[in-house]
XYZ file of C-alpha atoms in Angstrom:
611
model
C 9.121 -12.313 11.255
C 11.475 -12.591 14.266
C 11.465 -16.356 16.086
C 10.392 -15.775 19.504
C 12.686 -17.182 21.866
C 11.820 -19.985 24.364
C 12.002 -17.754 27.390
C 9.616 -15.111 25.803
C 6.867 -16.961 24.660
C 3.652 -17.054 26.135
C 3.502 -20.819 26.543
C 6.675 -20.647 29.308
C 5.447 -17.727 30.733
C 1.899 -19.092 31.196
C 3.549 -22.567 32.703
C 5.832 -20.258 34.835
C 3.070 -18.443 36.099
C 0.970 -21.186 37.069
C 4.311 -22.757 38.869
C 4.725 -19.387 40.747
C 1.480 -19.228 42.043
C 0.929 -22.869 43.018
C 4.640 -22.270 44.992
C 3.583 -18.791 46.505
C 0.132 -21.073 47.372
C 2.149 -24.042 48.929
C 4.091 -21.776 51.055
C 1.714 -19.888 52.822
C -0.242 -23.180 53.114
C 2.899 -24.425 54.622
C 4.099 -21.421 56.752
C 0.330 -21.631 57.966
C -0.111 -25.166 58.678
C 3.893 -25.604 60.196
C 3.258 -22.698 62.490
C -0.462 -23.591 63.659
C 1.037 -27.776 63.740
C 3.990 -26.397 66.097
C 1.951 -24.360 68.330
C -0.761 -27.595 68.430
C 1.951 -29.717 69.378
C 3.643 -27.824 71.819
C 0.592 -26.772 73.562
C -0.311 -30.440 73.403
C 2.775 -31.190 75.022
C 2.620 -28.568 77.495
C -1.177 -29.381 78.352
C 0.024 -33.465 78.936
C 2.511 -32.363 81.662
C 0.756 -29.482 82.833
C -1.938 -32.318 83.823
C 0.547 -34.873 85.505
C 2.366 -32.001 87.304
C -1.468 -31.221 88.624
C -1.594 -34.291 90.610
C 2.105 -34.682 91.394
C 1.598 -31.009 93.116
C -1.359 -32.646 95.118
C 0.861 -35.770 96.516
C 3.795 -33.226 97.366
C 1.775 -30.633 98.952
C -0.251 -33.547 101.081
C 3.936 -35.093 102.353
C 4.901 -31.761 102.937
C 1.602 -30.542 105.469
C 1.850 -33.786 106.750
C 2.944 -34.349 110.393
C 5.924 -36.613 110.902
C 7.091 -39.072 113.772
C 9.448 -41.989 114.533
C 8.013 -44.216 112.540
C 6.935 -42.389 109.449
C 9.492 -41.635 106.676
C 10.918 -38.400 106.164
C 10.230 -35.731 103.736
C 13.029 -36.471 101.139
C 12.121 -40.566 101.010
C 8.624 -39.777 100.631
C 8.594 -37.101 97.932
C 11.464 -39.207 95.663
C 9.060 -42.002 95.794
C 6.255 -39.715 94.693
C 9.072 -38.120 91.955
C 10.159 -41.787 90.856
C 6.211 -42.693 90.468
C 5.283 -39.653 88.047
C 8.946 -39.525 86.299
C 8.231 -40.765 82.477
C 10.696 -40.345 79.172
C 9.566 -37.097 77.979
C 10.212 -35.732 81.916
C 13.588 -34.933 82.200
C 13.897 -34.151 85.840
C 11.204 -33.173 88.686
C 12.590 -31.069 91.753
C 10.841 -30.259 94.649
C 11.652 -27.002 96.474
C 10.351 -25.936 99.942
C 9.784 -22.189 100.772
C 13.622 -21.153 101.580
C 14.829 -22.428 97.832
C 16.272 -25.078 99.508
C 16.134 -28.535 97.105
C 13.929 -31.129 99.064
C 13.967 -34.044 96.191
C 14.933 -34.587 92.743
C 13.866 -37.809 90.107
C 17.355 -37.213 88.339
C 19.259 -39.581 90.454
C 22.891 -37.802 88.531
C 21.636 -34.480 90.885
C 21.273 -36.397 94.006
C 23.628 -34.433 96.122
C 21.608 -31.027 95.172
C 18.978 -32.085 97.447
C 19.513 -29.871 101.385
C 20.999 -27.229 99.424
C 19.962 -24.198 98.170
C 18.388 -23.632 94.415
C 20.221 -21.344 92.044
C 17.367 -21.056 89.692
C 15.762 -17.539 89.025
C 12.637 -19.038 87.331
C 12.143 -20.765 90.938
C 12.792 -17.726 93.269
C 9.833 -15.950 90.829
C 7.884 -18.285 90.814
C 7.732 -18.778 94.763
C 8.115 -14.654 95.566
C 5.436 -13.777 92.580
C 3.051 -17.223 93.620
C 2.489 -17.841 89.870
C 3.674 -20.191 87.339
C 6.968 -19.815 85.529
C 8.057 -20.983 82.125
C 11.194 -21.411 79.010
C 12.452 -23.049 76.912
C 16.511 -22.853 77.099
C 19.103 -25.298 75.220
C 20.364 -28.389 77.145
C 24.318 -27.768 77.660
C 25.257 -31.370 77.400
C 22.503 -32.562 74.648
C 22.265 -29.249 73.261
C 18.248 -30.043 73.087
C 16.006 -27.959 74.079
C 13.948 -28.123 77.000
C 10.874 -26.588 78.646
C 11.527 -25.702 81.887
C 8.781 -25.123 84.099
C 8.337 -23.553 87.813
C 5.594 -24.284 89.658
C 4.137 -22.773 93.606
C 3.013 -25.256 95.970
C 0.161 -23.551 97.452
C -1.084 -24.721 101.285
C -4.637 -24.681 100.630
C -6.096 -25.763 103.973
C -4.064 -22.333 106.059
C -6.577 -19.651 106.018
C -3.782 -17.455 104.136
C -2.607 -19.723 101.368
C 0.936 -19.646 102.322
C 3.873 -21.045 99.554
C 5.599 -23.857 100.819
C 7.193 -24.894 98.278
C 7.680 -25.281 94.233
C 7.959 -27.755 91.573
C 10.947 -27.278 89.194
C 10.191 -29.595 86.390
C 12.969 -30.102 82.913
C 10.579 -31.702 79.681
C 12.379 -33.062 76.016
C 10.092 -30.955 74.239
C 12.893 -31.674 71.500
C 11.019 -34.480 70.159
C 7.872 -31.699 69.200
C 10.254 -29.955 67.351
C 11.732 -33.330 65.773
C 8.590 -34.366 64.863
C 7.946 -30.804 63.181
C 11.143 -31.270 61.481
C 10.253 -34.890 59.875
C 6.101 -33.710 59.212
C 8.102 -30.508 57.337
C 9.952 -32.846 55.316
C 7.120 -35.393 54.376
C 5.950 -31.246 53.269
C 8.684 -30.448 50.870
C 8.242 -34.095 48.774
C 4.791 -33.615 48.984
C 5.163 -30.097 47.412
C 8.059 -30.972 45.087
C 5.693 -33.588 44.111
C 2.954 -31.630 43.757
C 5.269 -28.851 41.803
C 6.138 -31.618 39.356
C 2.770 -32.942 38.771
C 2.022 -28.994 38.475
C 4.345 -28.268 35.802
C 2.757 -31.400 33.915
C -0.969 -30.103 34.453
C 0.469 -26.393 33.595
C 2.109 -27.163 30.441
C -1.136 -29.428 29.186
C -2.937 -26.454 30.409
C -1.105 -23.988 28.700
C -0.818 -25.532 25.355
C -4.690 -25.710 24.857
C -4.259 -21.794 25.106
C -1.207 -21.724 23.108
C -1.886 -23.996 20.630
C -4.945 -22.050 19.176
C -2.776 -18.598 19.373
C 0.545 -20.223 17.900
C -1.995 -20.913 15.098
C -2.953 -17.606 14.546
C 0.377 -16.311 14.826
C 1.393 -18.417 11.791
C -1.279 -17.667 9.966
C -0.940 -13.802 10.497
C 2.737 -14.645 8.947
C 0.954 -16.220 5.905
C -1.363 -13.330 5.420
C 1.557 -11.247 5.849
C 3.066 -13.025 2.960
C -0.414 -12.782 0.983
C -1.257 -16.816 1.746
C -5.032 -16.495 2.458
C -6.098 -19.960 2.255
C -4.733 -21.446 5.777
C -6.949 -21.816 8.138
C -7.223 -21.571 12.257
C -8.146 -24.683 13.899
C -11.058 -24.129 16.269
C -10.280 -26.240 19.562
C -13.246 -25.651 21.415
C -16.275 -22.696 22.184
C -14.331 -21.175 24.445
C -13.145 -17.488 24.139
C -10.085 -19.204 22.288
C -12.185 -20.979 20.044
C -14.314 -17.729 19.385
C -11.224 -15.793 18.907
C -10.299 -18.958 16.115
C -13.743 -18.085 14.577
C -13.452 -15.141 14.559
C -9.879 -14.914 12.835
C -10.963 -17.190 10.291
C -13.979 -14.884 9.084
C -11.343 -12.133 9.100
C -8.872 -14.294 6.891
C -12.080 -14.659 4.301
C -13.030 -11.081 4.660
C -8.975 -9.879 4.039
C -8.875 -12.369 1.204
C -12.099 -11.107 -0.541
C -11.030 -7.336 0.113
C -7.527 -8.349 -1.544
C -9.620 -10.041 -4.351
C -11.102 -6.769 -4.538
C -8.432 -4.205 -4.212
C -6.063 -7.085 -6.984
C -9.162 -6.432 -9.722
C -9.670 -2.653 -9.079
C -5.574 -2.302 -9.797
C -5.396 -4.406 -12.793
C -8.423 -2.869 -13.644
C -6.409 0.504 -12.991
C -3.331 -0.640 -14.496
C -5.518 -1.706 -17.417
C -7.181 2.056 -18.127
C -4.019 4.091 -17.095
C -2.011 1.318 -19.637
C -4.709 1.849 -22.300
C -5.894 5.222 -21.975
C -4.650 7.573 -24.612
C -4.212 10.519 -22.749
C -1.539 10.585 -20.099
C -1.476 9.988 -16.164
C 0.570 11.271 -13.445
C -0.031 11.065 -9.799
C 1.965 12.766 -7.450
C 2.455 12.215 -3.178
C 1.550 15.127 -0.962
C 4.948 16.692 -1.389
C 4.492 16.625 -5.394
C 7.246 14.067 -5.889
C 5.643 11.808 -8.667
C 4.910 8.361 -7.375
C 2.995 7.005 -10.328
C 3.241 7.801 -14.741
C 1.979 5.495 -17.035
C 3.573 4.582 -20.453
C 1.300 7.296 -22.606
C 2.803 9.729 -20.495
C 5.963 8.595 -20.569
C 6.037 8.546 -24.453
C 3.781 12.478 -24.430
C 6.865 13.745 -22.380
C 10.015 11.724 -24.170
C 11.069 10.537 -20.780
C 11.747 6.986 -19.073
C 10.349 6.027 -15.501
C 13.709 5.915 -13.905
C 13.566 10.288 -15.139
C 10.704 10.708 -13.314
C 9.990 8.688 -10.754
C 10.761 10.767 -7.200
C 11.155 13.875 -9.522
C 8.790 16.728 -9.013
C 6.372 17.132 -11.137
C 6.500 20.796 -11.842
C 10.354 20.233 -13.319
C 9.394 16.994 -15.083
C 6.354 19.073 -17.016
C 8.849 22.041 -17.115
C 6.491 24.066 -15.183
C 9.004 25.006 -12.514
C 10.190 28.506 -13.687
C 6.331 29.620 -13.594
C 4.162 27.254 -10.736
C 5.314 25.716 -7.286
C 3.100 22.421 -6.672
C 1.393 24.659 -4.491
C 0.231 26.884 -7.852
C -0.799 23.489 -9.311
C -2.787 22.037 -6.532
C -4.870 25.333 -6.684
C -5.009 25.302 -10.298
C -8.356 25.302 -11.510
C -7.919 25.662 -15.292
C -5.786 23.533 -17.739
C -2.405 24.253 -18.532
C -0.919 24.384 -22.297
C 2.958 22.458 -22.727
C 4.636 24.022 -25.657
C 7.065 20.950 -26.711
C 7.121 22.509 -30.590
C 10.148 22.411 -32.208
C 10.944 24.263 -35.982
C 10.656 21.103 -37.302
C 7.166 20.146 -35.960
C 4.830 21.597 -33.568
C 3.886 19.156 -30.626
C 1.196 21.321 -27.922
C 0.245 19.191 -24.491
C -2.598 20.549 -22.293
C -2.206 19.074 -18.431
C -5.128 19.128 -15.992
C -4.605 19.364 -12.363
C -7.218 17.495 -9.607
C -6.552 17.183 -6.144
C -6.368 14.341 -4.098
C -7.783 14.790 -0.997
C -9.763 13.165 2.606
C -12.748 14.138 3.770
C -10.838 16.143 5.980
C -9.662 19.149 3.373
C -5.665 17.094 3.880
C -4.014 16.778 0.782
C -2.608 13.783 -0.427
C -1.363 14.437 -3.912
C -2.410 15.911 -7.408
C -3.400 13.676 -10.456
C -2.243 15.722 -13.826
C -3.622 14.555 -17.027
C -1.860 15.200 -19.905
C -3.837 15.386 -23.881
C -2.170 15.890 -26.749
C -3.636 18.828 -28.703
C -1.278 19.184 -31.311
C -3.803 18.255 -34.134
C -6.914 19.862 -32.350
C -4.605 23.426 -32.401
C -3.424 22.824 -36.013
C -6.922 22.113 -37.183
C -7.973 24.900 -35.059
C -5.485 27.174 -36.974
C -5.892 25.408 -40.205
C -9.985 26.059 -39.982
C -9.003 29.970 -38.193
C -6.698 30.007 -41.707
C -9.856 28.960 -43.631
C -11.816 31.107 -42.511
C -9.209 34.181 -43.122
C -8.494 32.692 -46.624
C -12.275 32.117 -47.902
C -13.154 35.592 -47.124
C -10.572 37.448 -48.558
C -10.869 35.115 -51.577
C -14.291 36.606 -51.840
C -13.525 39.879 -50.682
C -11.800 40.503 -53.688
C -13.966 39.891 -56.442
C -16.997 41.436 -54.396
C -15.243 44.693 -54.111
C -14.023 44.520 -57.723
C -18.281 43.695 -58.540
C -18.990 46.491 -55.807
C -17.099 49.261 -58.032
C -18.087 48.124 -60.924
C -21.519 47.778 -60.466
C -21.542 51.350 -58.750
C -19.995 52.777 -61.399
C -22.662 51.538 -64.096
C -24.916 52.884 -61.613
C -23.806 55.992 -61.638
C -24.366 56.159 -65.341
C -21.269 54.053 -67.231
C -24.307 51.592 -68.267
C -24.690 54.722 -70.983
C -21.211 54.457 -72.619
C -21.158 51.885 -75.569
C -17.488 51.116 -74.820
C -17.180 51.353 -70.980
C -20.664 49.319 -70.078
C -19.890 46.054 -71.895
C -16.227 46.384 -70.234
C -17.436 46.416 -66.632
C -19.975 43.999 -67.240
C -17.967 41.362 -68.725
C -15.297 41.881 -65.190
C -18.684 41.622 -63.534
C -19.286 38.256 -65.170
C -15.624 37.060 -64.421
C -15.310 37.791 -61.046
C -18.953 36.220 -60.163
C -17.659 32.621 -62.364
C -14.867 32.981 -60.261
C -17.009 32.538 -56.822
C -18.852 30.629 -58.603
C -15.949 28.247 -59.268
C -14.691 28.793 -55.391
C -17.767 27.901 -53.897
C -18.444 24.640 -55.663
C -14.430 23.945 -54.538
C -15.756 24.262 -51.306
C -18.524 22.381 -51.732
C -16.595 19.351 -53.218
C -14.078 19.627 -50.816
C -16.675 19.453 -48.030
C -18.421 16.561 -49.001
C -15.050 14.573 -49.399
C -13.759 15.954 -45.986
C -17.358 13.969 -44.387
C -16.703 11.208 -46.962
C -20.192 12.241 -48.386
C -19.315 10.819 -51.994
C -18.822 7.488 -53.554
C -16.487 6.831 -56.353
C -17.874 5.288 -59.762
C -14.469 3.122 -60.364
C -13.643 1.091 -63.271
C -10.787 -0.570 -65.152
C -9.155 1.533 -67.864
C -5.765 1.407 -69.408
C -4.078 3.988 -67.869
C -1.170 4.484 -71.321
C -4.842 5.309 -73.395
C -6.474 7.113 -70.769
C -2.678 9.551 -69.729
C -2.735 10.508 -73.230
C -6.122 11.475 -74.240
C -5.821 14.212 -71.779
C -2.490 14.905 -72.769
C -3.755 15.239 -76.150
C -6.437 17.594 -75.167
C -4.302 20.107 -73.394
C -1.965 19.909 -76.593
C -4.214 20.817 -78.999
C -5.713 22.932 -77.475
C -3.036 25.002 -76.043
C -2.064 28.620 -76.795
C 1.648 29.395 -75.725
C 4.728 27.658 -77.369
C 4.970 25.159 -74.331
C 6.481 22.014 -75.643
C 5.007 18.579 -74.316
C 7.435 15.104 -74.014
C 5.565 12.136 -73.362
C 7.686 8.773 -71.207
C 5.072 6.639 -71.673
C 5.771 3.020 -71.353
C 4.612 0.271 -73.628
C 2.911 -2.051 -71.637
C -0.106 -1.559 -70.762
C -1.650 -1.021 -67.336
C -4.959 -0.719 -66.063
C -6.455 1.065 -63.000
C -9.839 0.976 -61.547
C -10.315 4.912 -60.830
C -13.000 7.222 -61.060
C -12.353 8.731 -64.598
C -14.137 12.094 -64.016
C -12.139 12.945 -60.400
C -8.982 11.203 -61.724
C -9.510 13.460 -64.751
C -10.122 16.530 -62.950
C -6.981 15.815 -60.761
C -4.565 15.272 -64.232
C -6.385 18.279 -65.459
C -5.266 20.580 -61.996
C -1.858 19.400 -62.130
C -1.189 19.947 -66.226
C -2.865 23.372 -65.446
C -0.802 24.448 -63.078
C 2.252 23.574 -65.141
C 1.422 25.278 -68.254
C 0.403 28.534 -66.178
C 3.623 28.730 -64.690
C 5.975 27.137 -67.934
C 7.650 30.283 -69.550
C 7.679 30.500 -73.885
C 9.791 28.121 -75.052
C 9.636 25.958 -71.896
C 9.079 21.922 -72.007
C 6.300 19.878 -70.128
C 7.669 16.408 -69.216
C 4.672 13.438 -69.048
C 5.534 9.805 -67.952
C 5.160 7.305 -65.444
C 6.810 4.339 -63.664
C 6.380 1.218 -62.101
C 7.450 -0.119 -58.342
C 5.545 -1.976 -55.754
C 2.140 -2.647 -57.621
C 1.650 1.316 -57.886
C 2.144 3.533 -60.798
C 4.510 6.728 -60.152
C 2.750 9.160 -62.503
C 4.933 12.211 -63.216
C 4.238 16.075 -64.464
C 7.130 18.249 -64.864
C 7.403 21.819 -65.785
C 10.443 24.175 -66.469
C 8.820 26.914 -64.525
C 9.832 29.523 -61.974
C 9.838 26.368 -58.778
C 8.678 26.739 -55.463
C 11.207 27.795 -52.391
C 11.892 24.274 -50.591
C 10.025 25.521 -46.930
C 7.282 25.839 -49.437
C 6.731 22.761 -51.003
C 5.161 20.615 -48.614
C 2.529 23.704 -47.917
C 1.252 23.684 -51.629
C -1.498 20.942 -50.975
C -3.093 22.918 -47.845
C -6.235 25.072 -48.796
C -5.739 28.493 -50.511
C -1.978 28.216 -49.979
C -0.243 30.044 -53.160
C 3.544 30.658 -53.543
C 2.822 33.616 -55.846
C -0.752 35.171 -54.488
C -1.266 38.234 -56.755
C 0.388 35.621 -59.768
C -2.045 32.947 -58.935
C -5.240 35.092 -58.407
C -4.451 37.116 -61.468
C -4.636 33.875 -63.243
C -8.003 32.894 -61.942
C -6.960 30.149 -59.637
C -8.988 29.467 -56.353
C -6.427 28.042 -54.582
C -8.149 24.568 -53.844
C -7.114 22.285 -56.676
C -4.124 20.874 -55.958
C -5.938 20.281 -52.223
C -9.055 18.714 -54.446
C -6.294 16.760 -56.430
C -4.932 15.211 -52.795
C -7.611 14.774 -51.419
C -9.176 12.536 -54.980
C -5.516 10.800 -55.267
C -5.836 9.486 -51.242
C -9.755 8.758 -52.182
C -7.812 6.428 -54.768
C -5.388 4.701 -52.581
C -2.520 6.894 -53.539
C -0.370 9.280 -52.336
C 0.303 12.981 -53.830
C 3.379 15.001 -53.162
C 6.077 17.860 -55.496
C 9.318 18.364 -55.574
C 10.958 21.442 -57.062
C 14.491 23.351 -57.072
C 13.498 26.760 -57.584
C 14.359 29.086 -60.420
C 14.369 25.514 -62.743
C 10.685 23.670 -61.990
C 8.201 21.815 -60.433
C 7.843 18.221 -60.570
C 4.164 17.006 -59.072
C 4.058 13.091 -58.494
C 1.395 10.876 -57.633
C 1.035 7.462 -57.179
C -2.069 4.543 -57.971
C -2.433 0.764 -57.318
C -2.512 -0.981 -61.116
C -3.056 -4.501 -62.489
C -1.720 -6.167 -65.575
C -4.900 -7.141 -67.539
C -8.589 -5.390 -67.860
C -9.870 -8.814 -65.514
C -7.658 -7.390 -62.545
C -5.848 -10.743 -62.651
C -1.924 -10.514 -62.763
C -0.107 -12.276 -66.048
């Protein structure tokens, strides 16, 4: 996360704030209380002289009624005496001025010789013509102070008419108000500067008990970020701040325990999708796959880095027939035809939605099966099914005609009755001999059987039923034993192991020509036996070879039925040999013979030990 700078974070601007207002507060405080001081002080000053100039207006309206002789002063001695009396510092100058504007006195002994002449002063003239006081406040020329000039009517209040006879022109230092102003506005400013300071102190204590608590937070919103659940806020107080600290806390506990949740639900997803069997695929809105699992992966050949992004109609090969649109309303399951001429490999994919409550889509989920052995058992049983009833189709029609014809009267004929009857018999041992096939091959299919095992020597127990078949065969077929010396035992099943030897020898000596040679013999590798039977008959085409353990499969059909097979042995014979812990399997070139080998696990002595 960014570093806030100093200038942007909340702890200067709550400090600057708190400065600004306390200044905006001194100033109007200030601006208030300079302005209201001034006018006190002025009007304080102007009140003080207003009341002296009262009674000096008494004495100089009393000298200037007042009759004069010989032996009274005159006019100008008495009114400087009354000037020089009421003349103090903050008085400048007093004039007196009789009704004509001419100066009678002055207390400014520098503007002696204005006294007899005339007054240039406008504020006088009004003052007398308009019978009212006159005031300003003008700038000193020499002192460049200012002054409050002041004109004054002497009023005659004994005439009947109230006549003017004069004025009072009167210069005050009202400078030293203003000085005074000046210094109280300046013990102002270091109070405020000291107030500002003491301010910023108070503000920046004050600010960092609201800081503090949300510079907390802040970090520990950076640790959540970063998946760091177990810091904690530290609750300063019950304020909102504090509640706020509370209240982040239980969401810190209630964000861990949901991650606790949400961490077990995906390893417990990770854990299906990585152990399921069948294949996953989950797509974003725009079909792009965001999510495959290894099954799927391995189903479709593919790596991550091939699919990943991809969409999933081309990864599933789908795109020449479906958009993702297609697939999202597809409602039944879709067959993937991988099969190859070498093996066939069948995938079925089933499409579900992902969608909110809203109807908005937000992807598809495919899952993919592999079918490949459900379809070849399904064909396989579909085969079976085809297979067992023509197998019995045949000899039923042959019994049908047959027994018709007797029917119709053959039973009468000495030489055709026992004919058809004894085809009769034949083809009925024949389903006699398919059904128990059947049977036997059903109840090893369910495992429905147990095998009665025990340890023979397997040189003795080869050639007894070599010796059988030998003497008791009926075409020249020569037999060639490879026996080895040493003896081995097995612990088999005698009867199935013998009915398996008996299937394969059989076989061989139905399809060896006159004159041809039947090879016996086995080997040793591994702790198995390699039993061998080899014929010099007509071979089976190489595509074929690996087919001629499957049920009712025949190279030669009309051949092998005309010879009374039932087409299950040889899958009895695999089916007894895997019972046994061995394996089964031919090989052949054809035109020169079949070689069938199986294989069984042996010991050295009759006690199963090893020499």
């Amino acid at each position: 996360m960014q570093k806030v700078s100093f200038f942007k974070s909340i702890h200067v601007k709550l400090v600057l704030i708190y400065v600004l207002l306390i200044i905006i507060a001194l100033q109007i405080i200030g601006l208030y209380f300079s302005k209201e001081l001034e006018q006190t002080l002025k009007t304080n000053f102007q009140e003080s002289i207003l009341q002296r100039i009262e009674l000096v207006q008494y004495s100089i309206r009393e000298e200037i009624l007042k009759e004069r002789n010989e032996t009274t002063p005159t006019l100008e001695a008495s009114l400087s005496v009354i000037l020089r009396e009421f003349s103090t510092v903050d008085i400048n100058e007093i004039r007196v001025i009789d009704s004509r504007n001419r100066v009678l006195a002055t207390s400014k002994s520098a503007n002696h010789l204005m006294v007899g002449q005339r007054a240039n002063d406008d504020l006088v003239r009004k003052s007398i013509s308009a019978e009212t006081f006159q005031e300003t406040i003008s700038i000193d020329k020499q002192t460049r102070d200012r002054v409050w000039v002041l004109a004054t009517p002497v009023l005659d209040t004994v005439g009947p008419n109230g006549e003017v006879v004069g004025a009072i022109y009167i210069e005050s230092n009202i400078e030293k108000v203003f000085e005074n102003m000046t210094t109280i506005n300046r013990i102002f400013a270091a109070g405020t500067a000291m107030s500002l300071i003491i301010t910023v102190i108070l503000g920046i204590l004050v600010a960092r008990t609201i800081t503090r608590p949300i510079s907390d937070m802040r970090k520990q919103a950076q640790a959540m970020s970063k998946g760091n659940f177990s810091r904690k806020v530290r609750v300063y107080g019950t304020d909102e701040i504090g509640q706020l600290a509370i209240a982040f806390n239980h969401l810190t506990n209630r964000l861990q325990e949901a991650q606790a949740t949400t961490e077990a639900e995906r390893r417990k997803l990770a854990s299906v999708l990585s152990n399921m069997t069948d294949g996953v695929i989950a797509t974003d809105r725009k079909g792009k796959i965001i999510l495959i699992n290894d099954p799927a992966l391995s189903q479709l050949h593919v790596t991550r880095e091939m699919t990943v992004n991809r969409p999933i109609a081309s990864v599933l090969g789908l795109d020449q027939d479906y958009s993702f649109e297609d697939l999202i309303h597809m409602k039944e399951s879709v067959n993937l035809n991988f099969s190859t001429q070498e093996a066939p490999y069948i995938l079925r994919a089933n499409f579900s939605v992902i969608q909110k409550e809203t109807g908005f889509v937000n992807g598809l989920i495919t899952v993919l099966h592999d079918i490949t052995e459900q379809e070849k058992i399904d064909m396989e049983r579909r085969e079976f099914v085809a297979n067992v009833s023509h197998e019995l189709r045949t000899p039923l029609t042959t019994m049908r005609s047959y027994l018709e014809a007797l029917a119709d009267g053959a039973w009468k004929d000495e030489n055709i009755a026992p004919t058809f009857l004894n085809v009769t018999q034949t083809e009925t041992e024949r389903m006699i001999r398919l059904v128990n096939d059947l049977l036997q091959l059903s109840k090893m299919d369910s495992q429905d059987y147990q095998l009665s095992r025990e340890f023979v020597e397997f040189n003795k127990f080869f050639d007894r039923i070599i010796d059988r078949f030998e003497m008791s065969k009926s075409q020249n077929v020569e037999f060639s034993r490879l026996l080895p010396e040493t003896s081995y035992f097995v612990e088999v099943d005698t009867d199935k192991l013998t009915q398996v030897i008996d299937n394969i020898i059989s076989n061989a000596m139905k399809y060896s020509p006159d004159g041809g040679e039947i090879r016996f013999g086995f080997t040793v590798f591994d702790n198995m036996l390699k039993v061998m039977i080899s014929d010099d008959g007509m071979g089976i085409p190489k595509e074929n070879v690996g087919r001629i353990f499957d049920r009712f499969y025949r190279v030669d059909r009309a051949r092998a039925r005309s010879m009374g097979g039932t087409g299950l042995g040889l899958a009895i014979a695999r089916e007894m040999i895997e019972a046994h812990g061995g394996k089964i399997w031919a090989e052949s070139d054809e035109g020169v013979g079949t070689t069938v080998f199986f294989t069984l696990p042996y010991e050295l002595d009759e006690a199963g030990d090893w020499e």
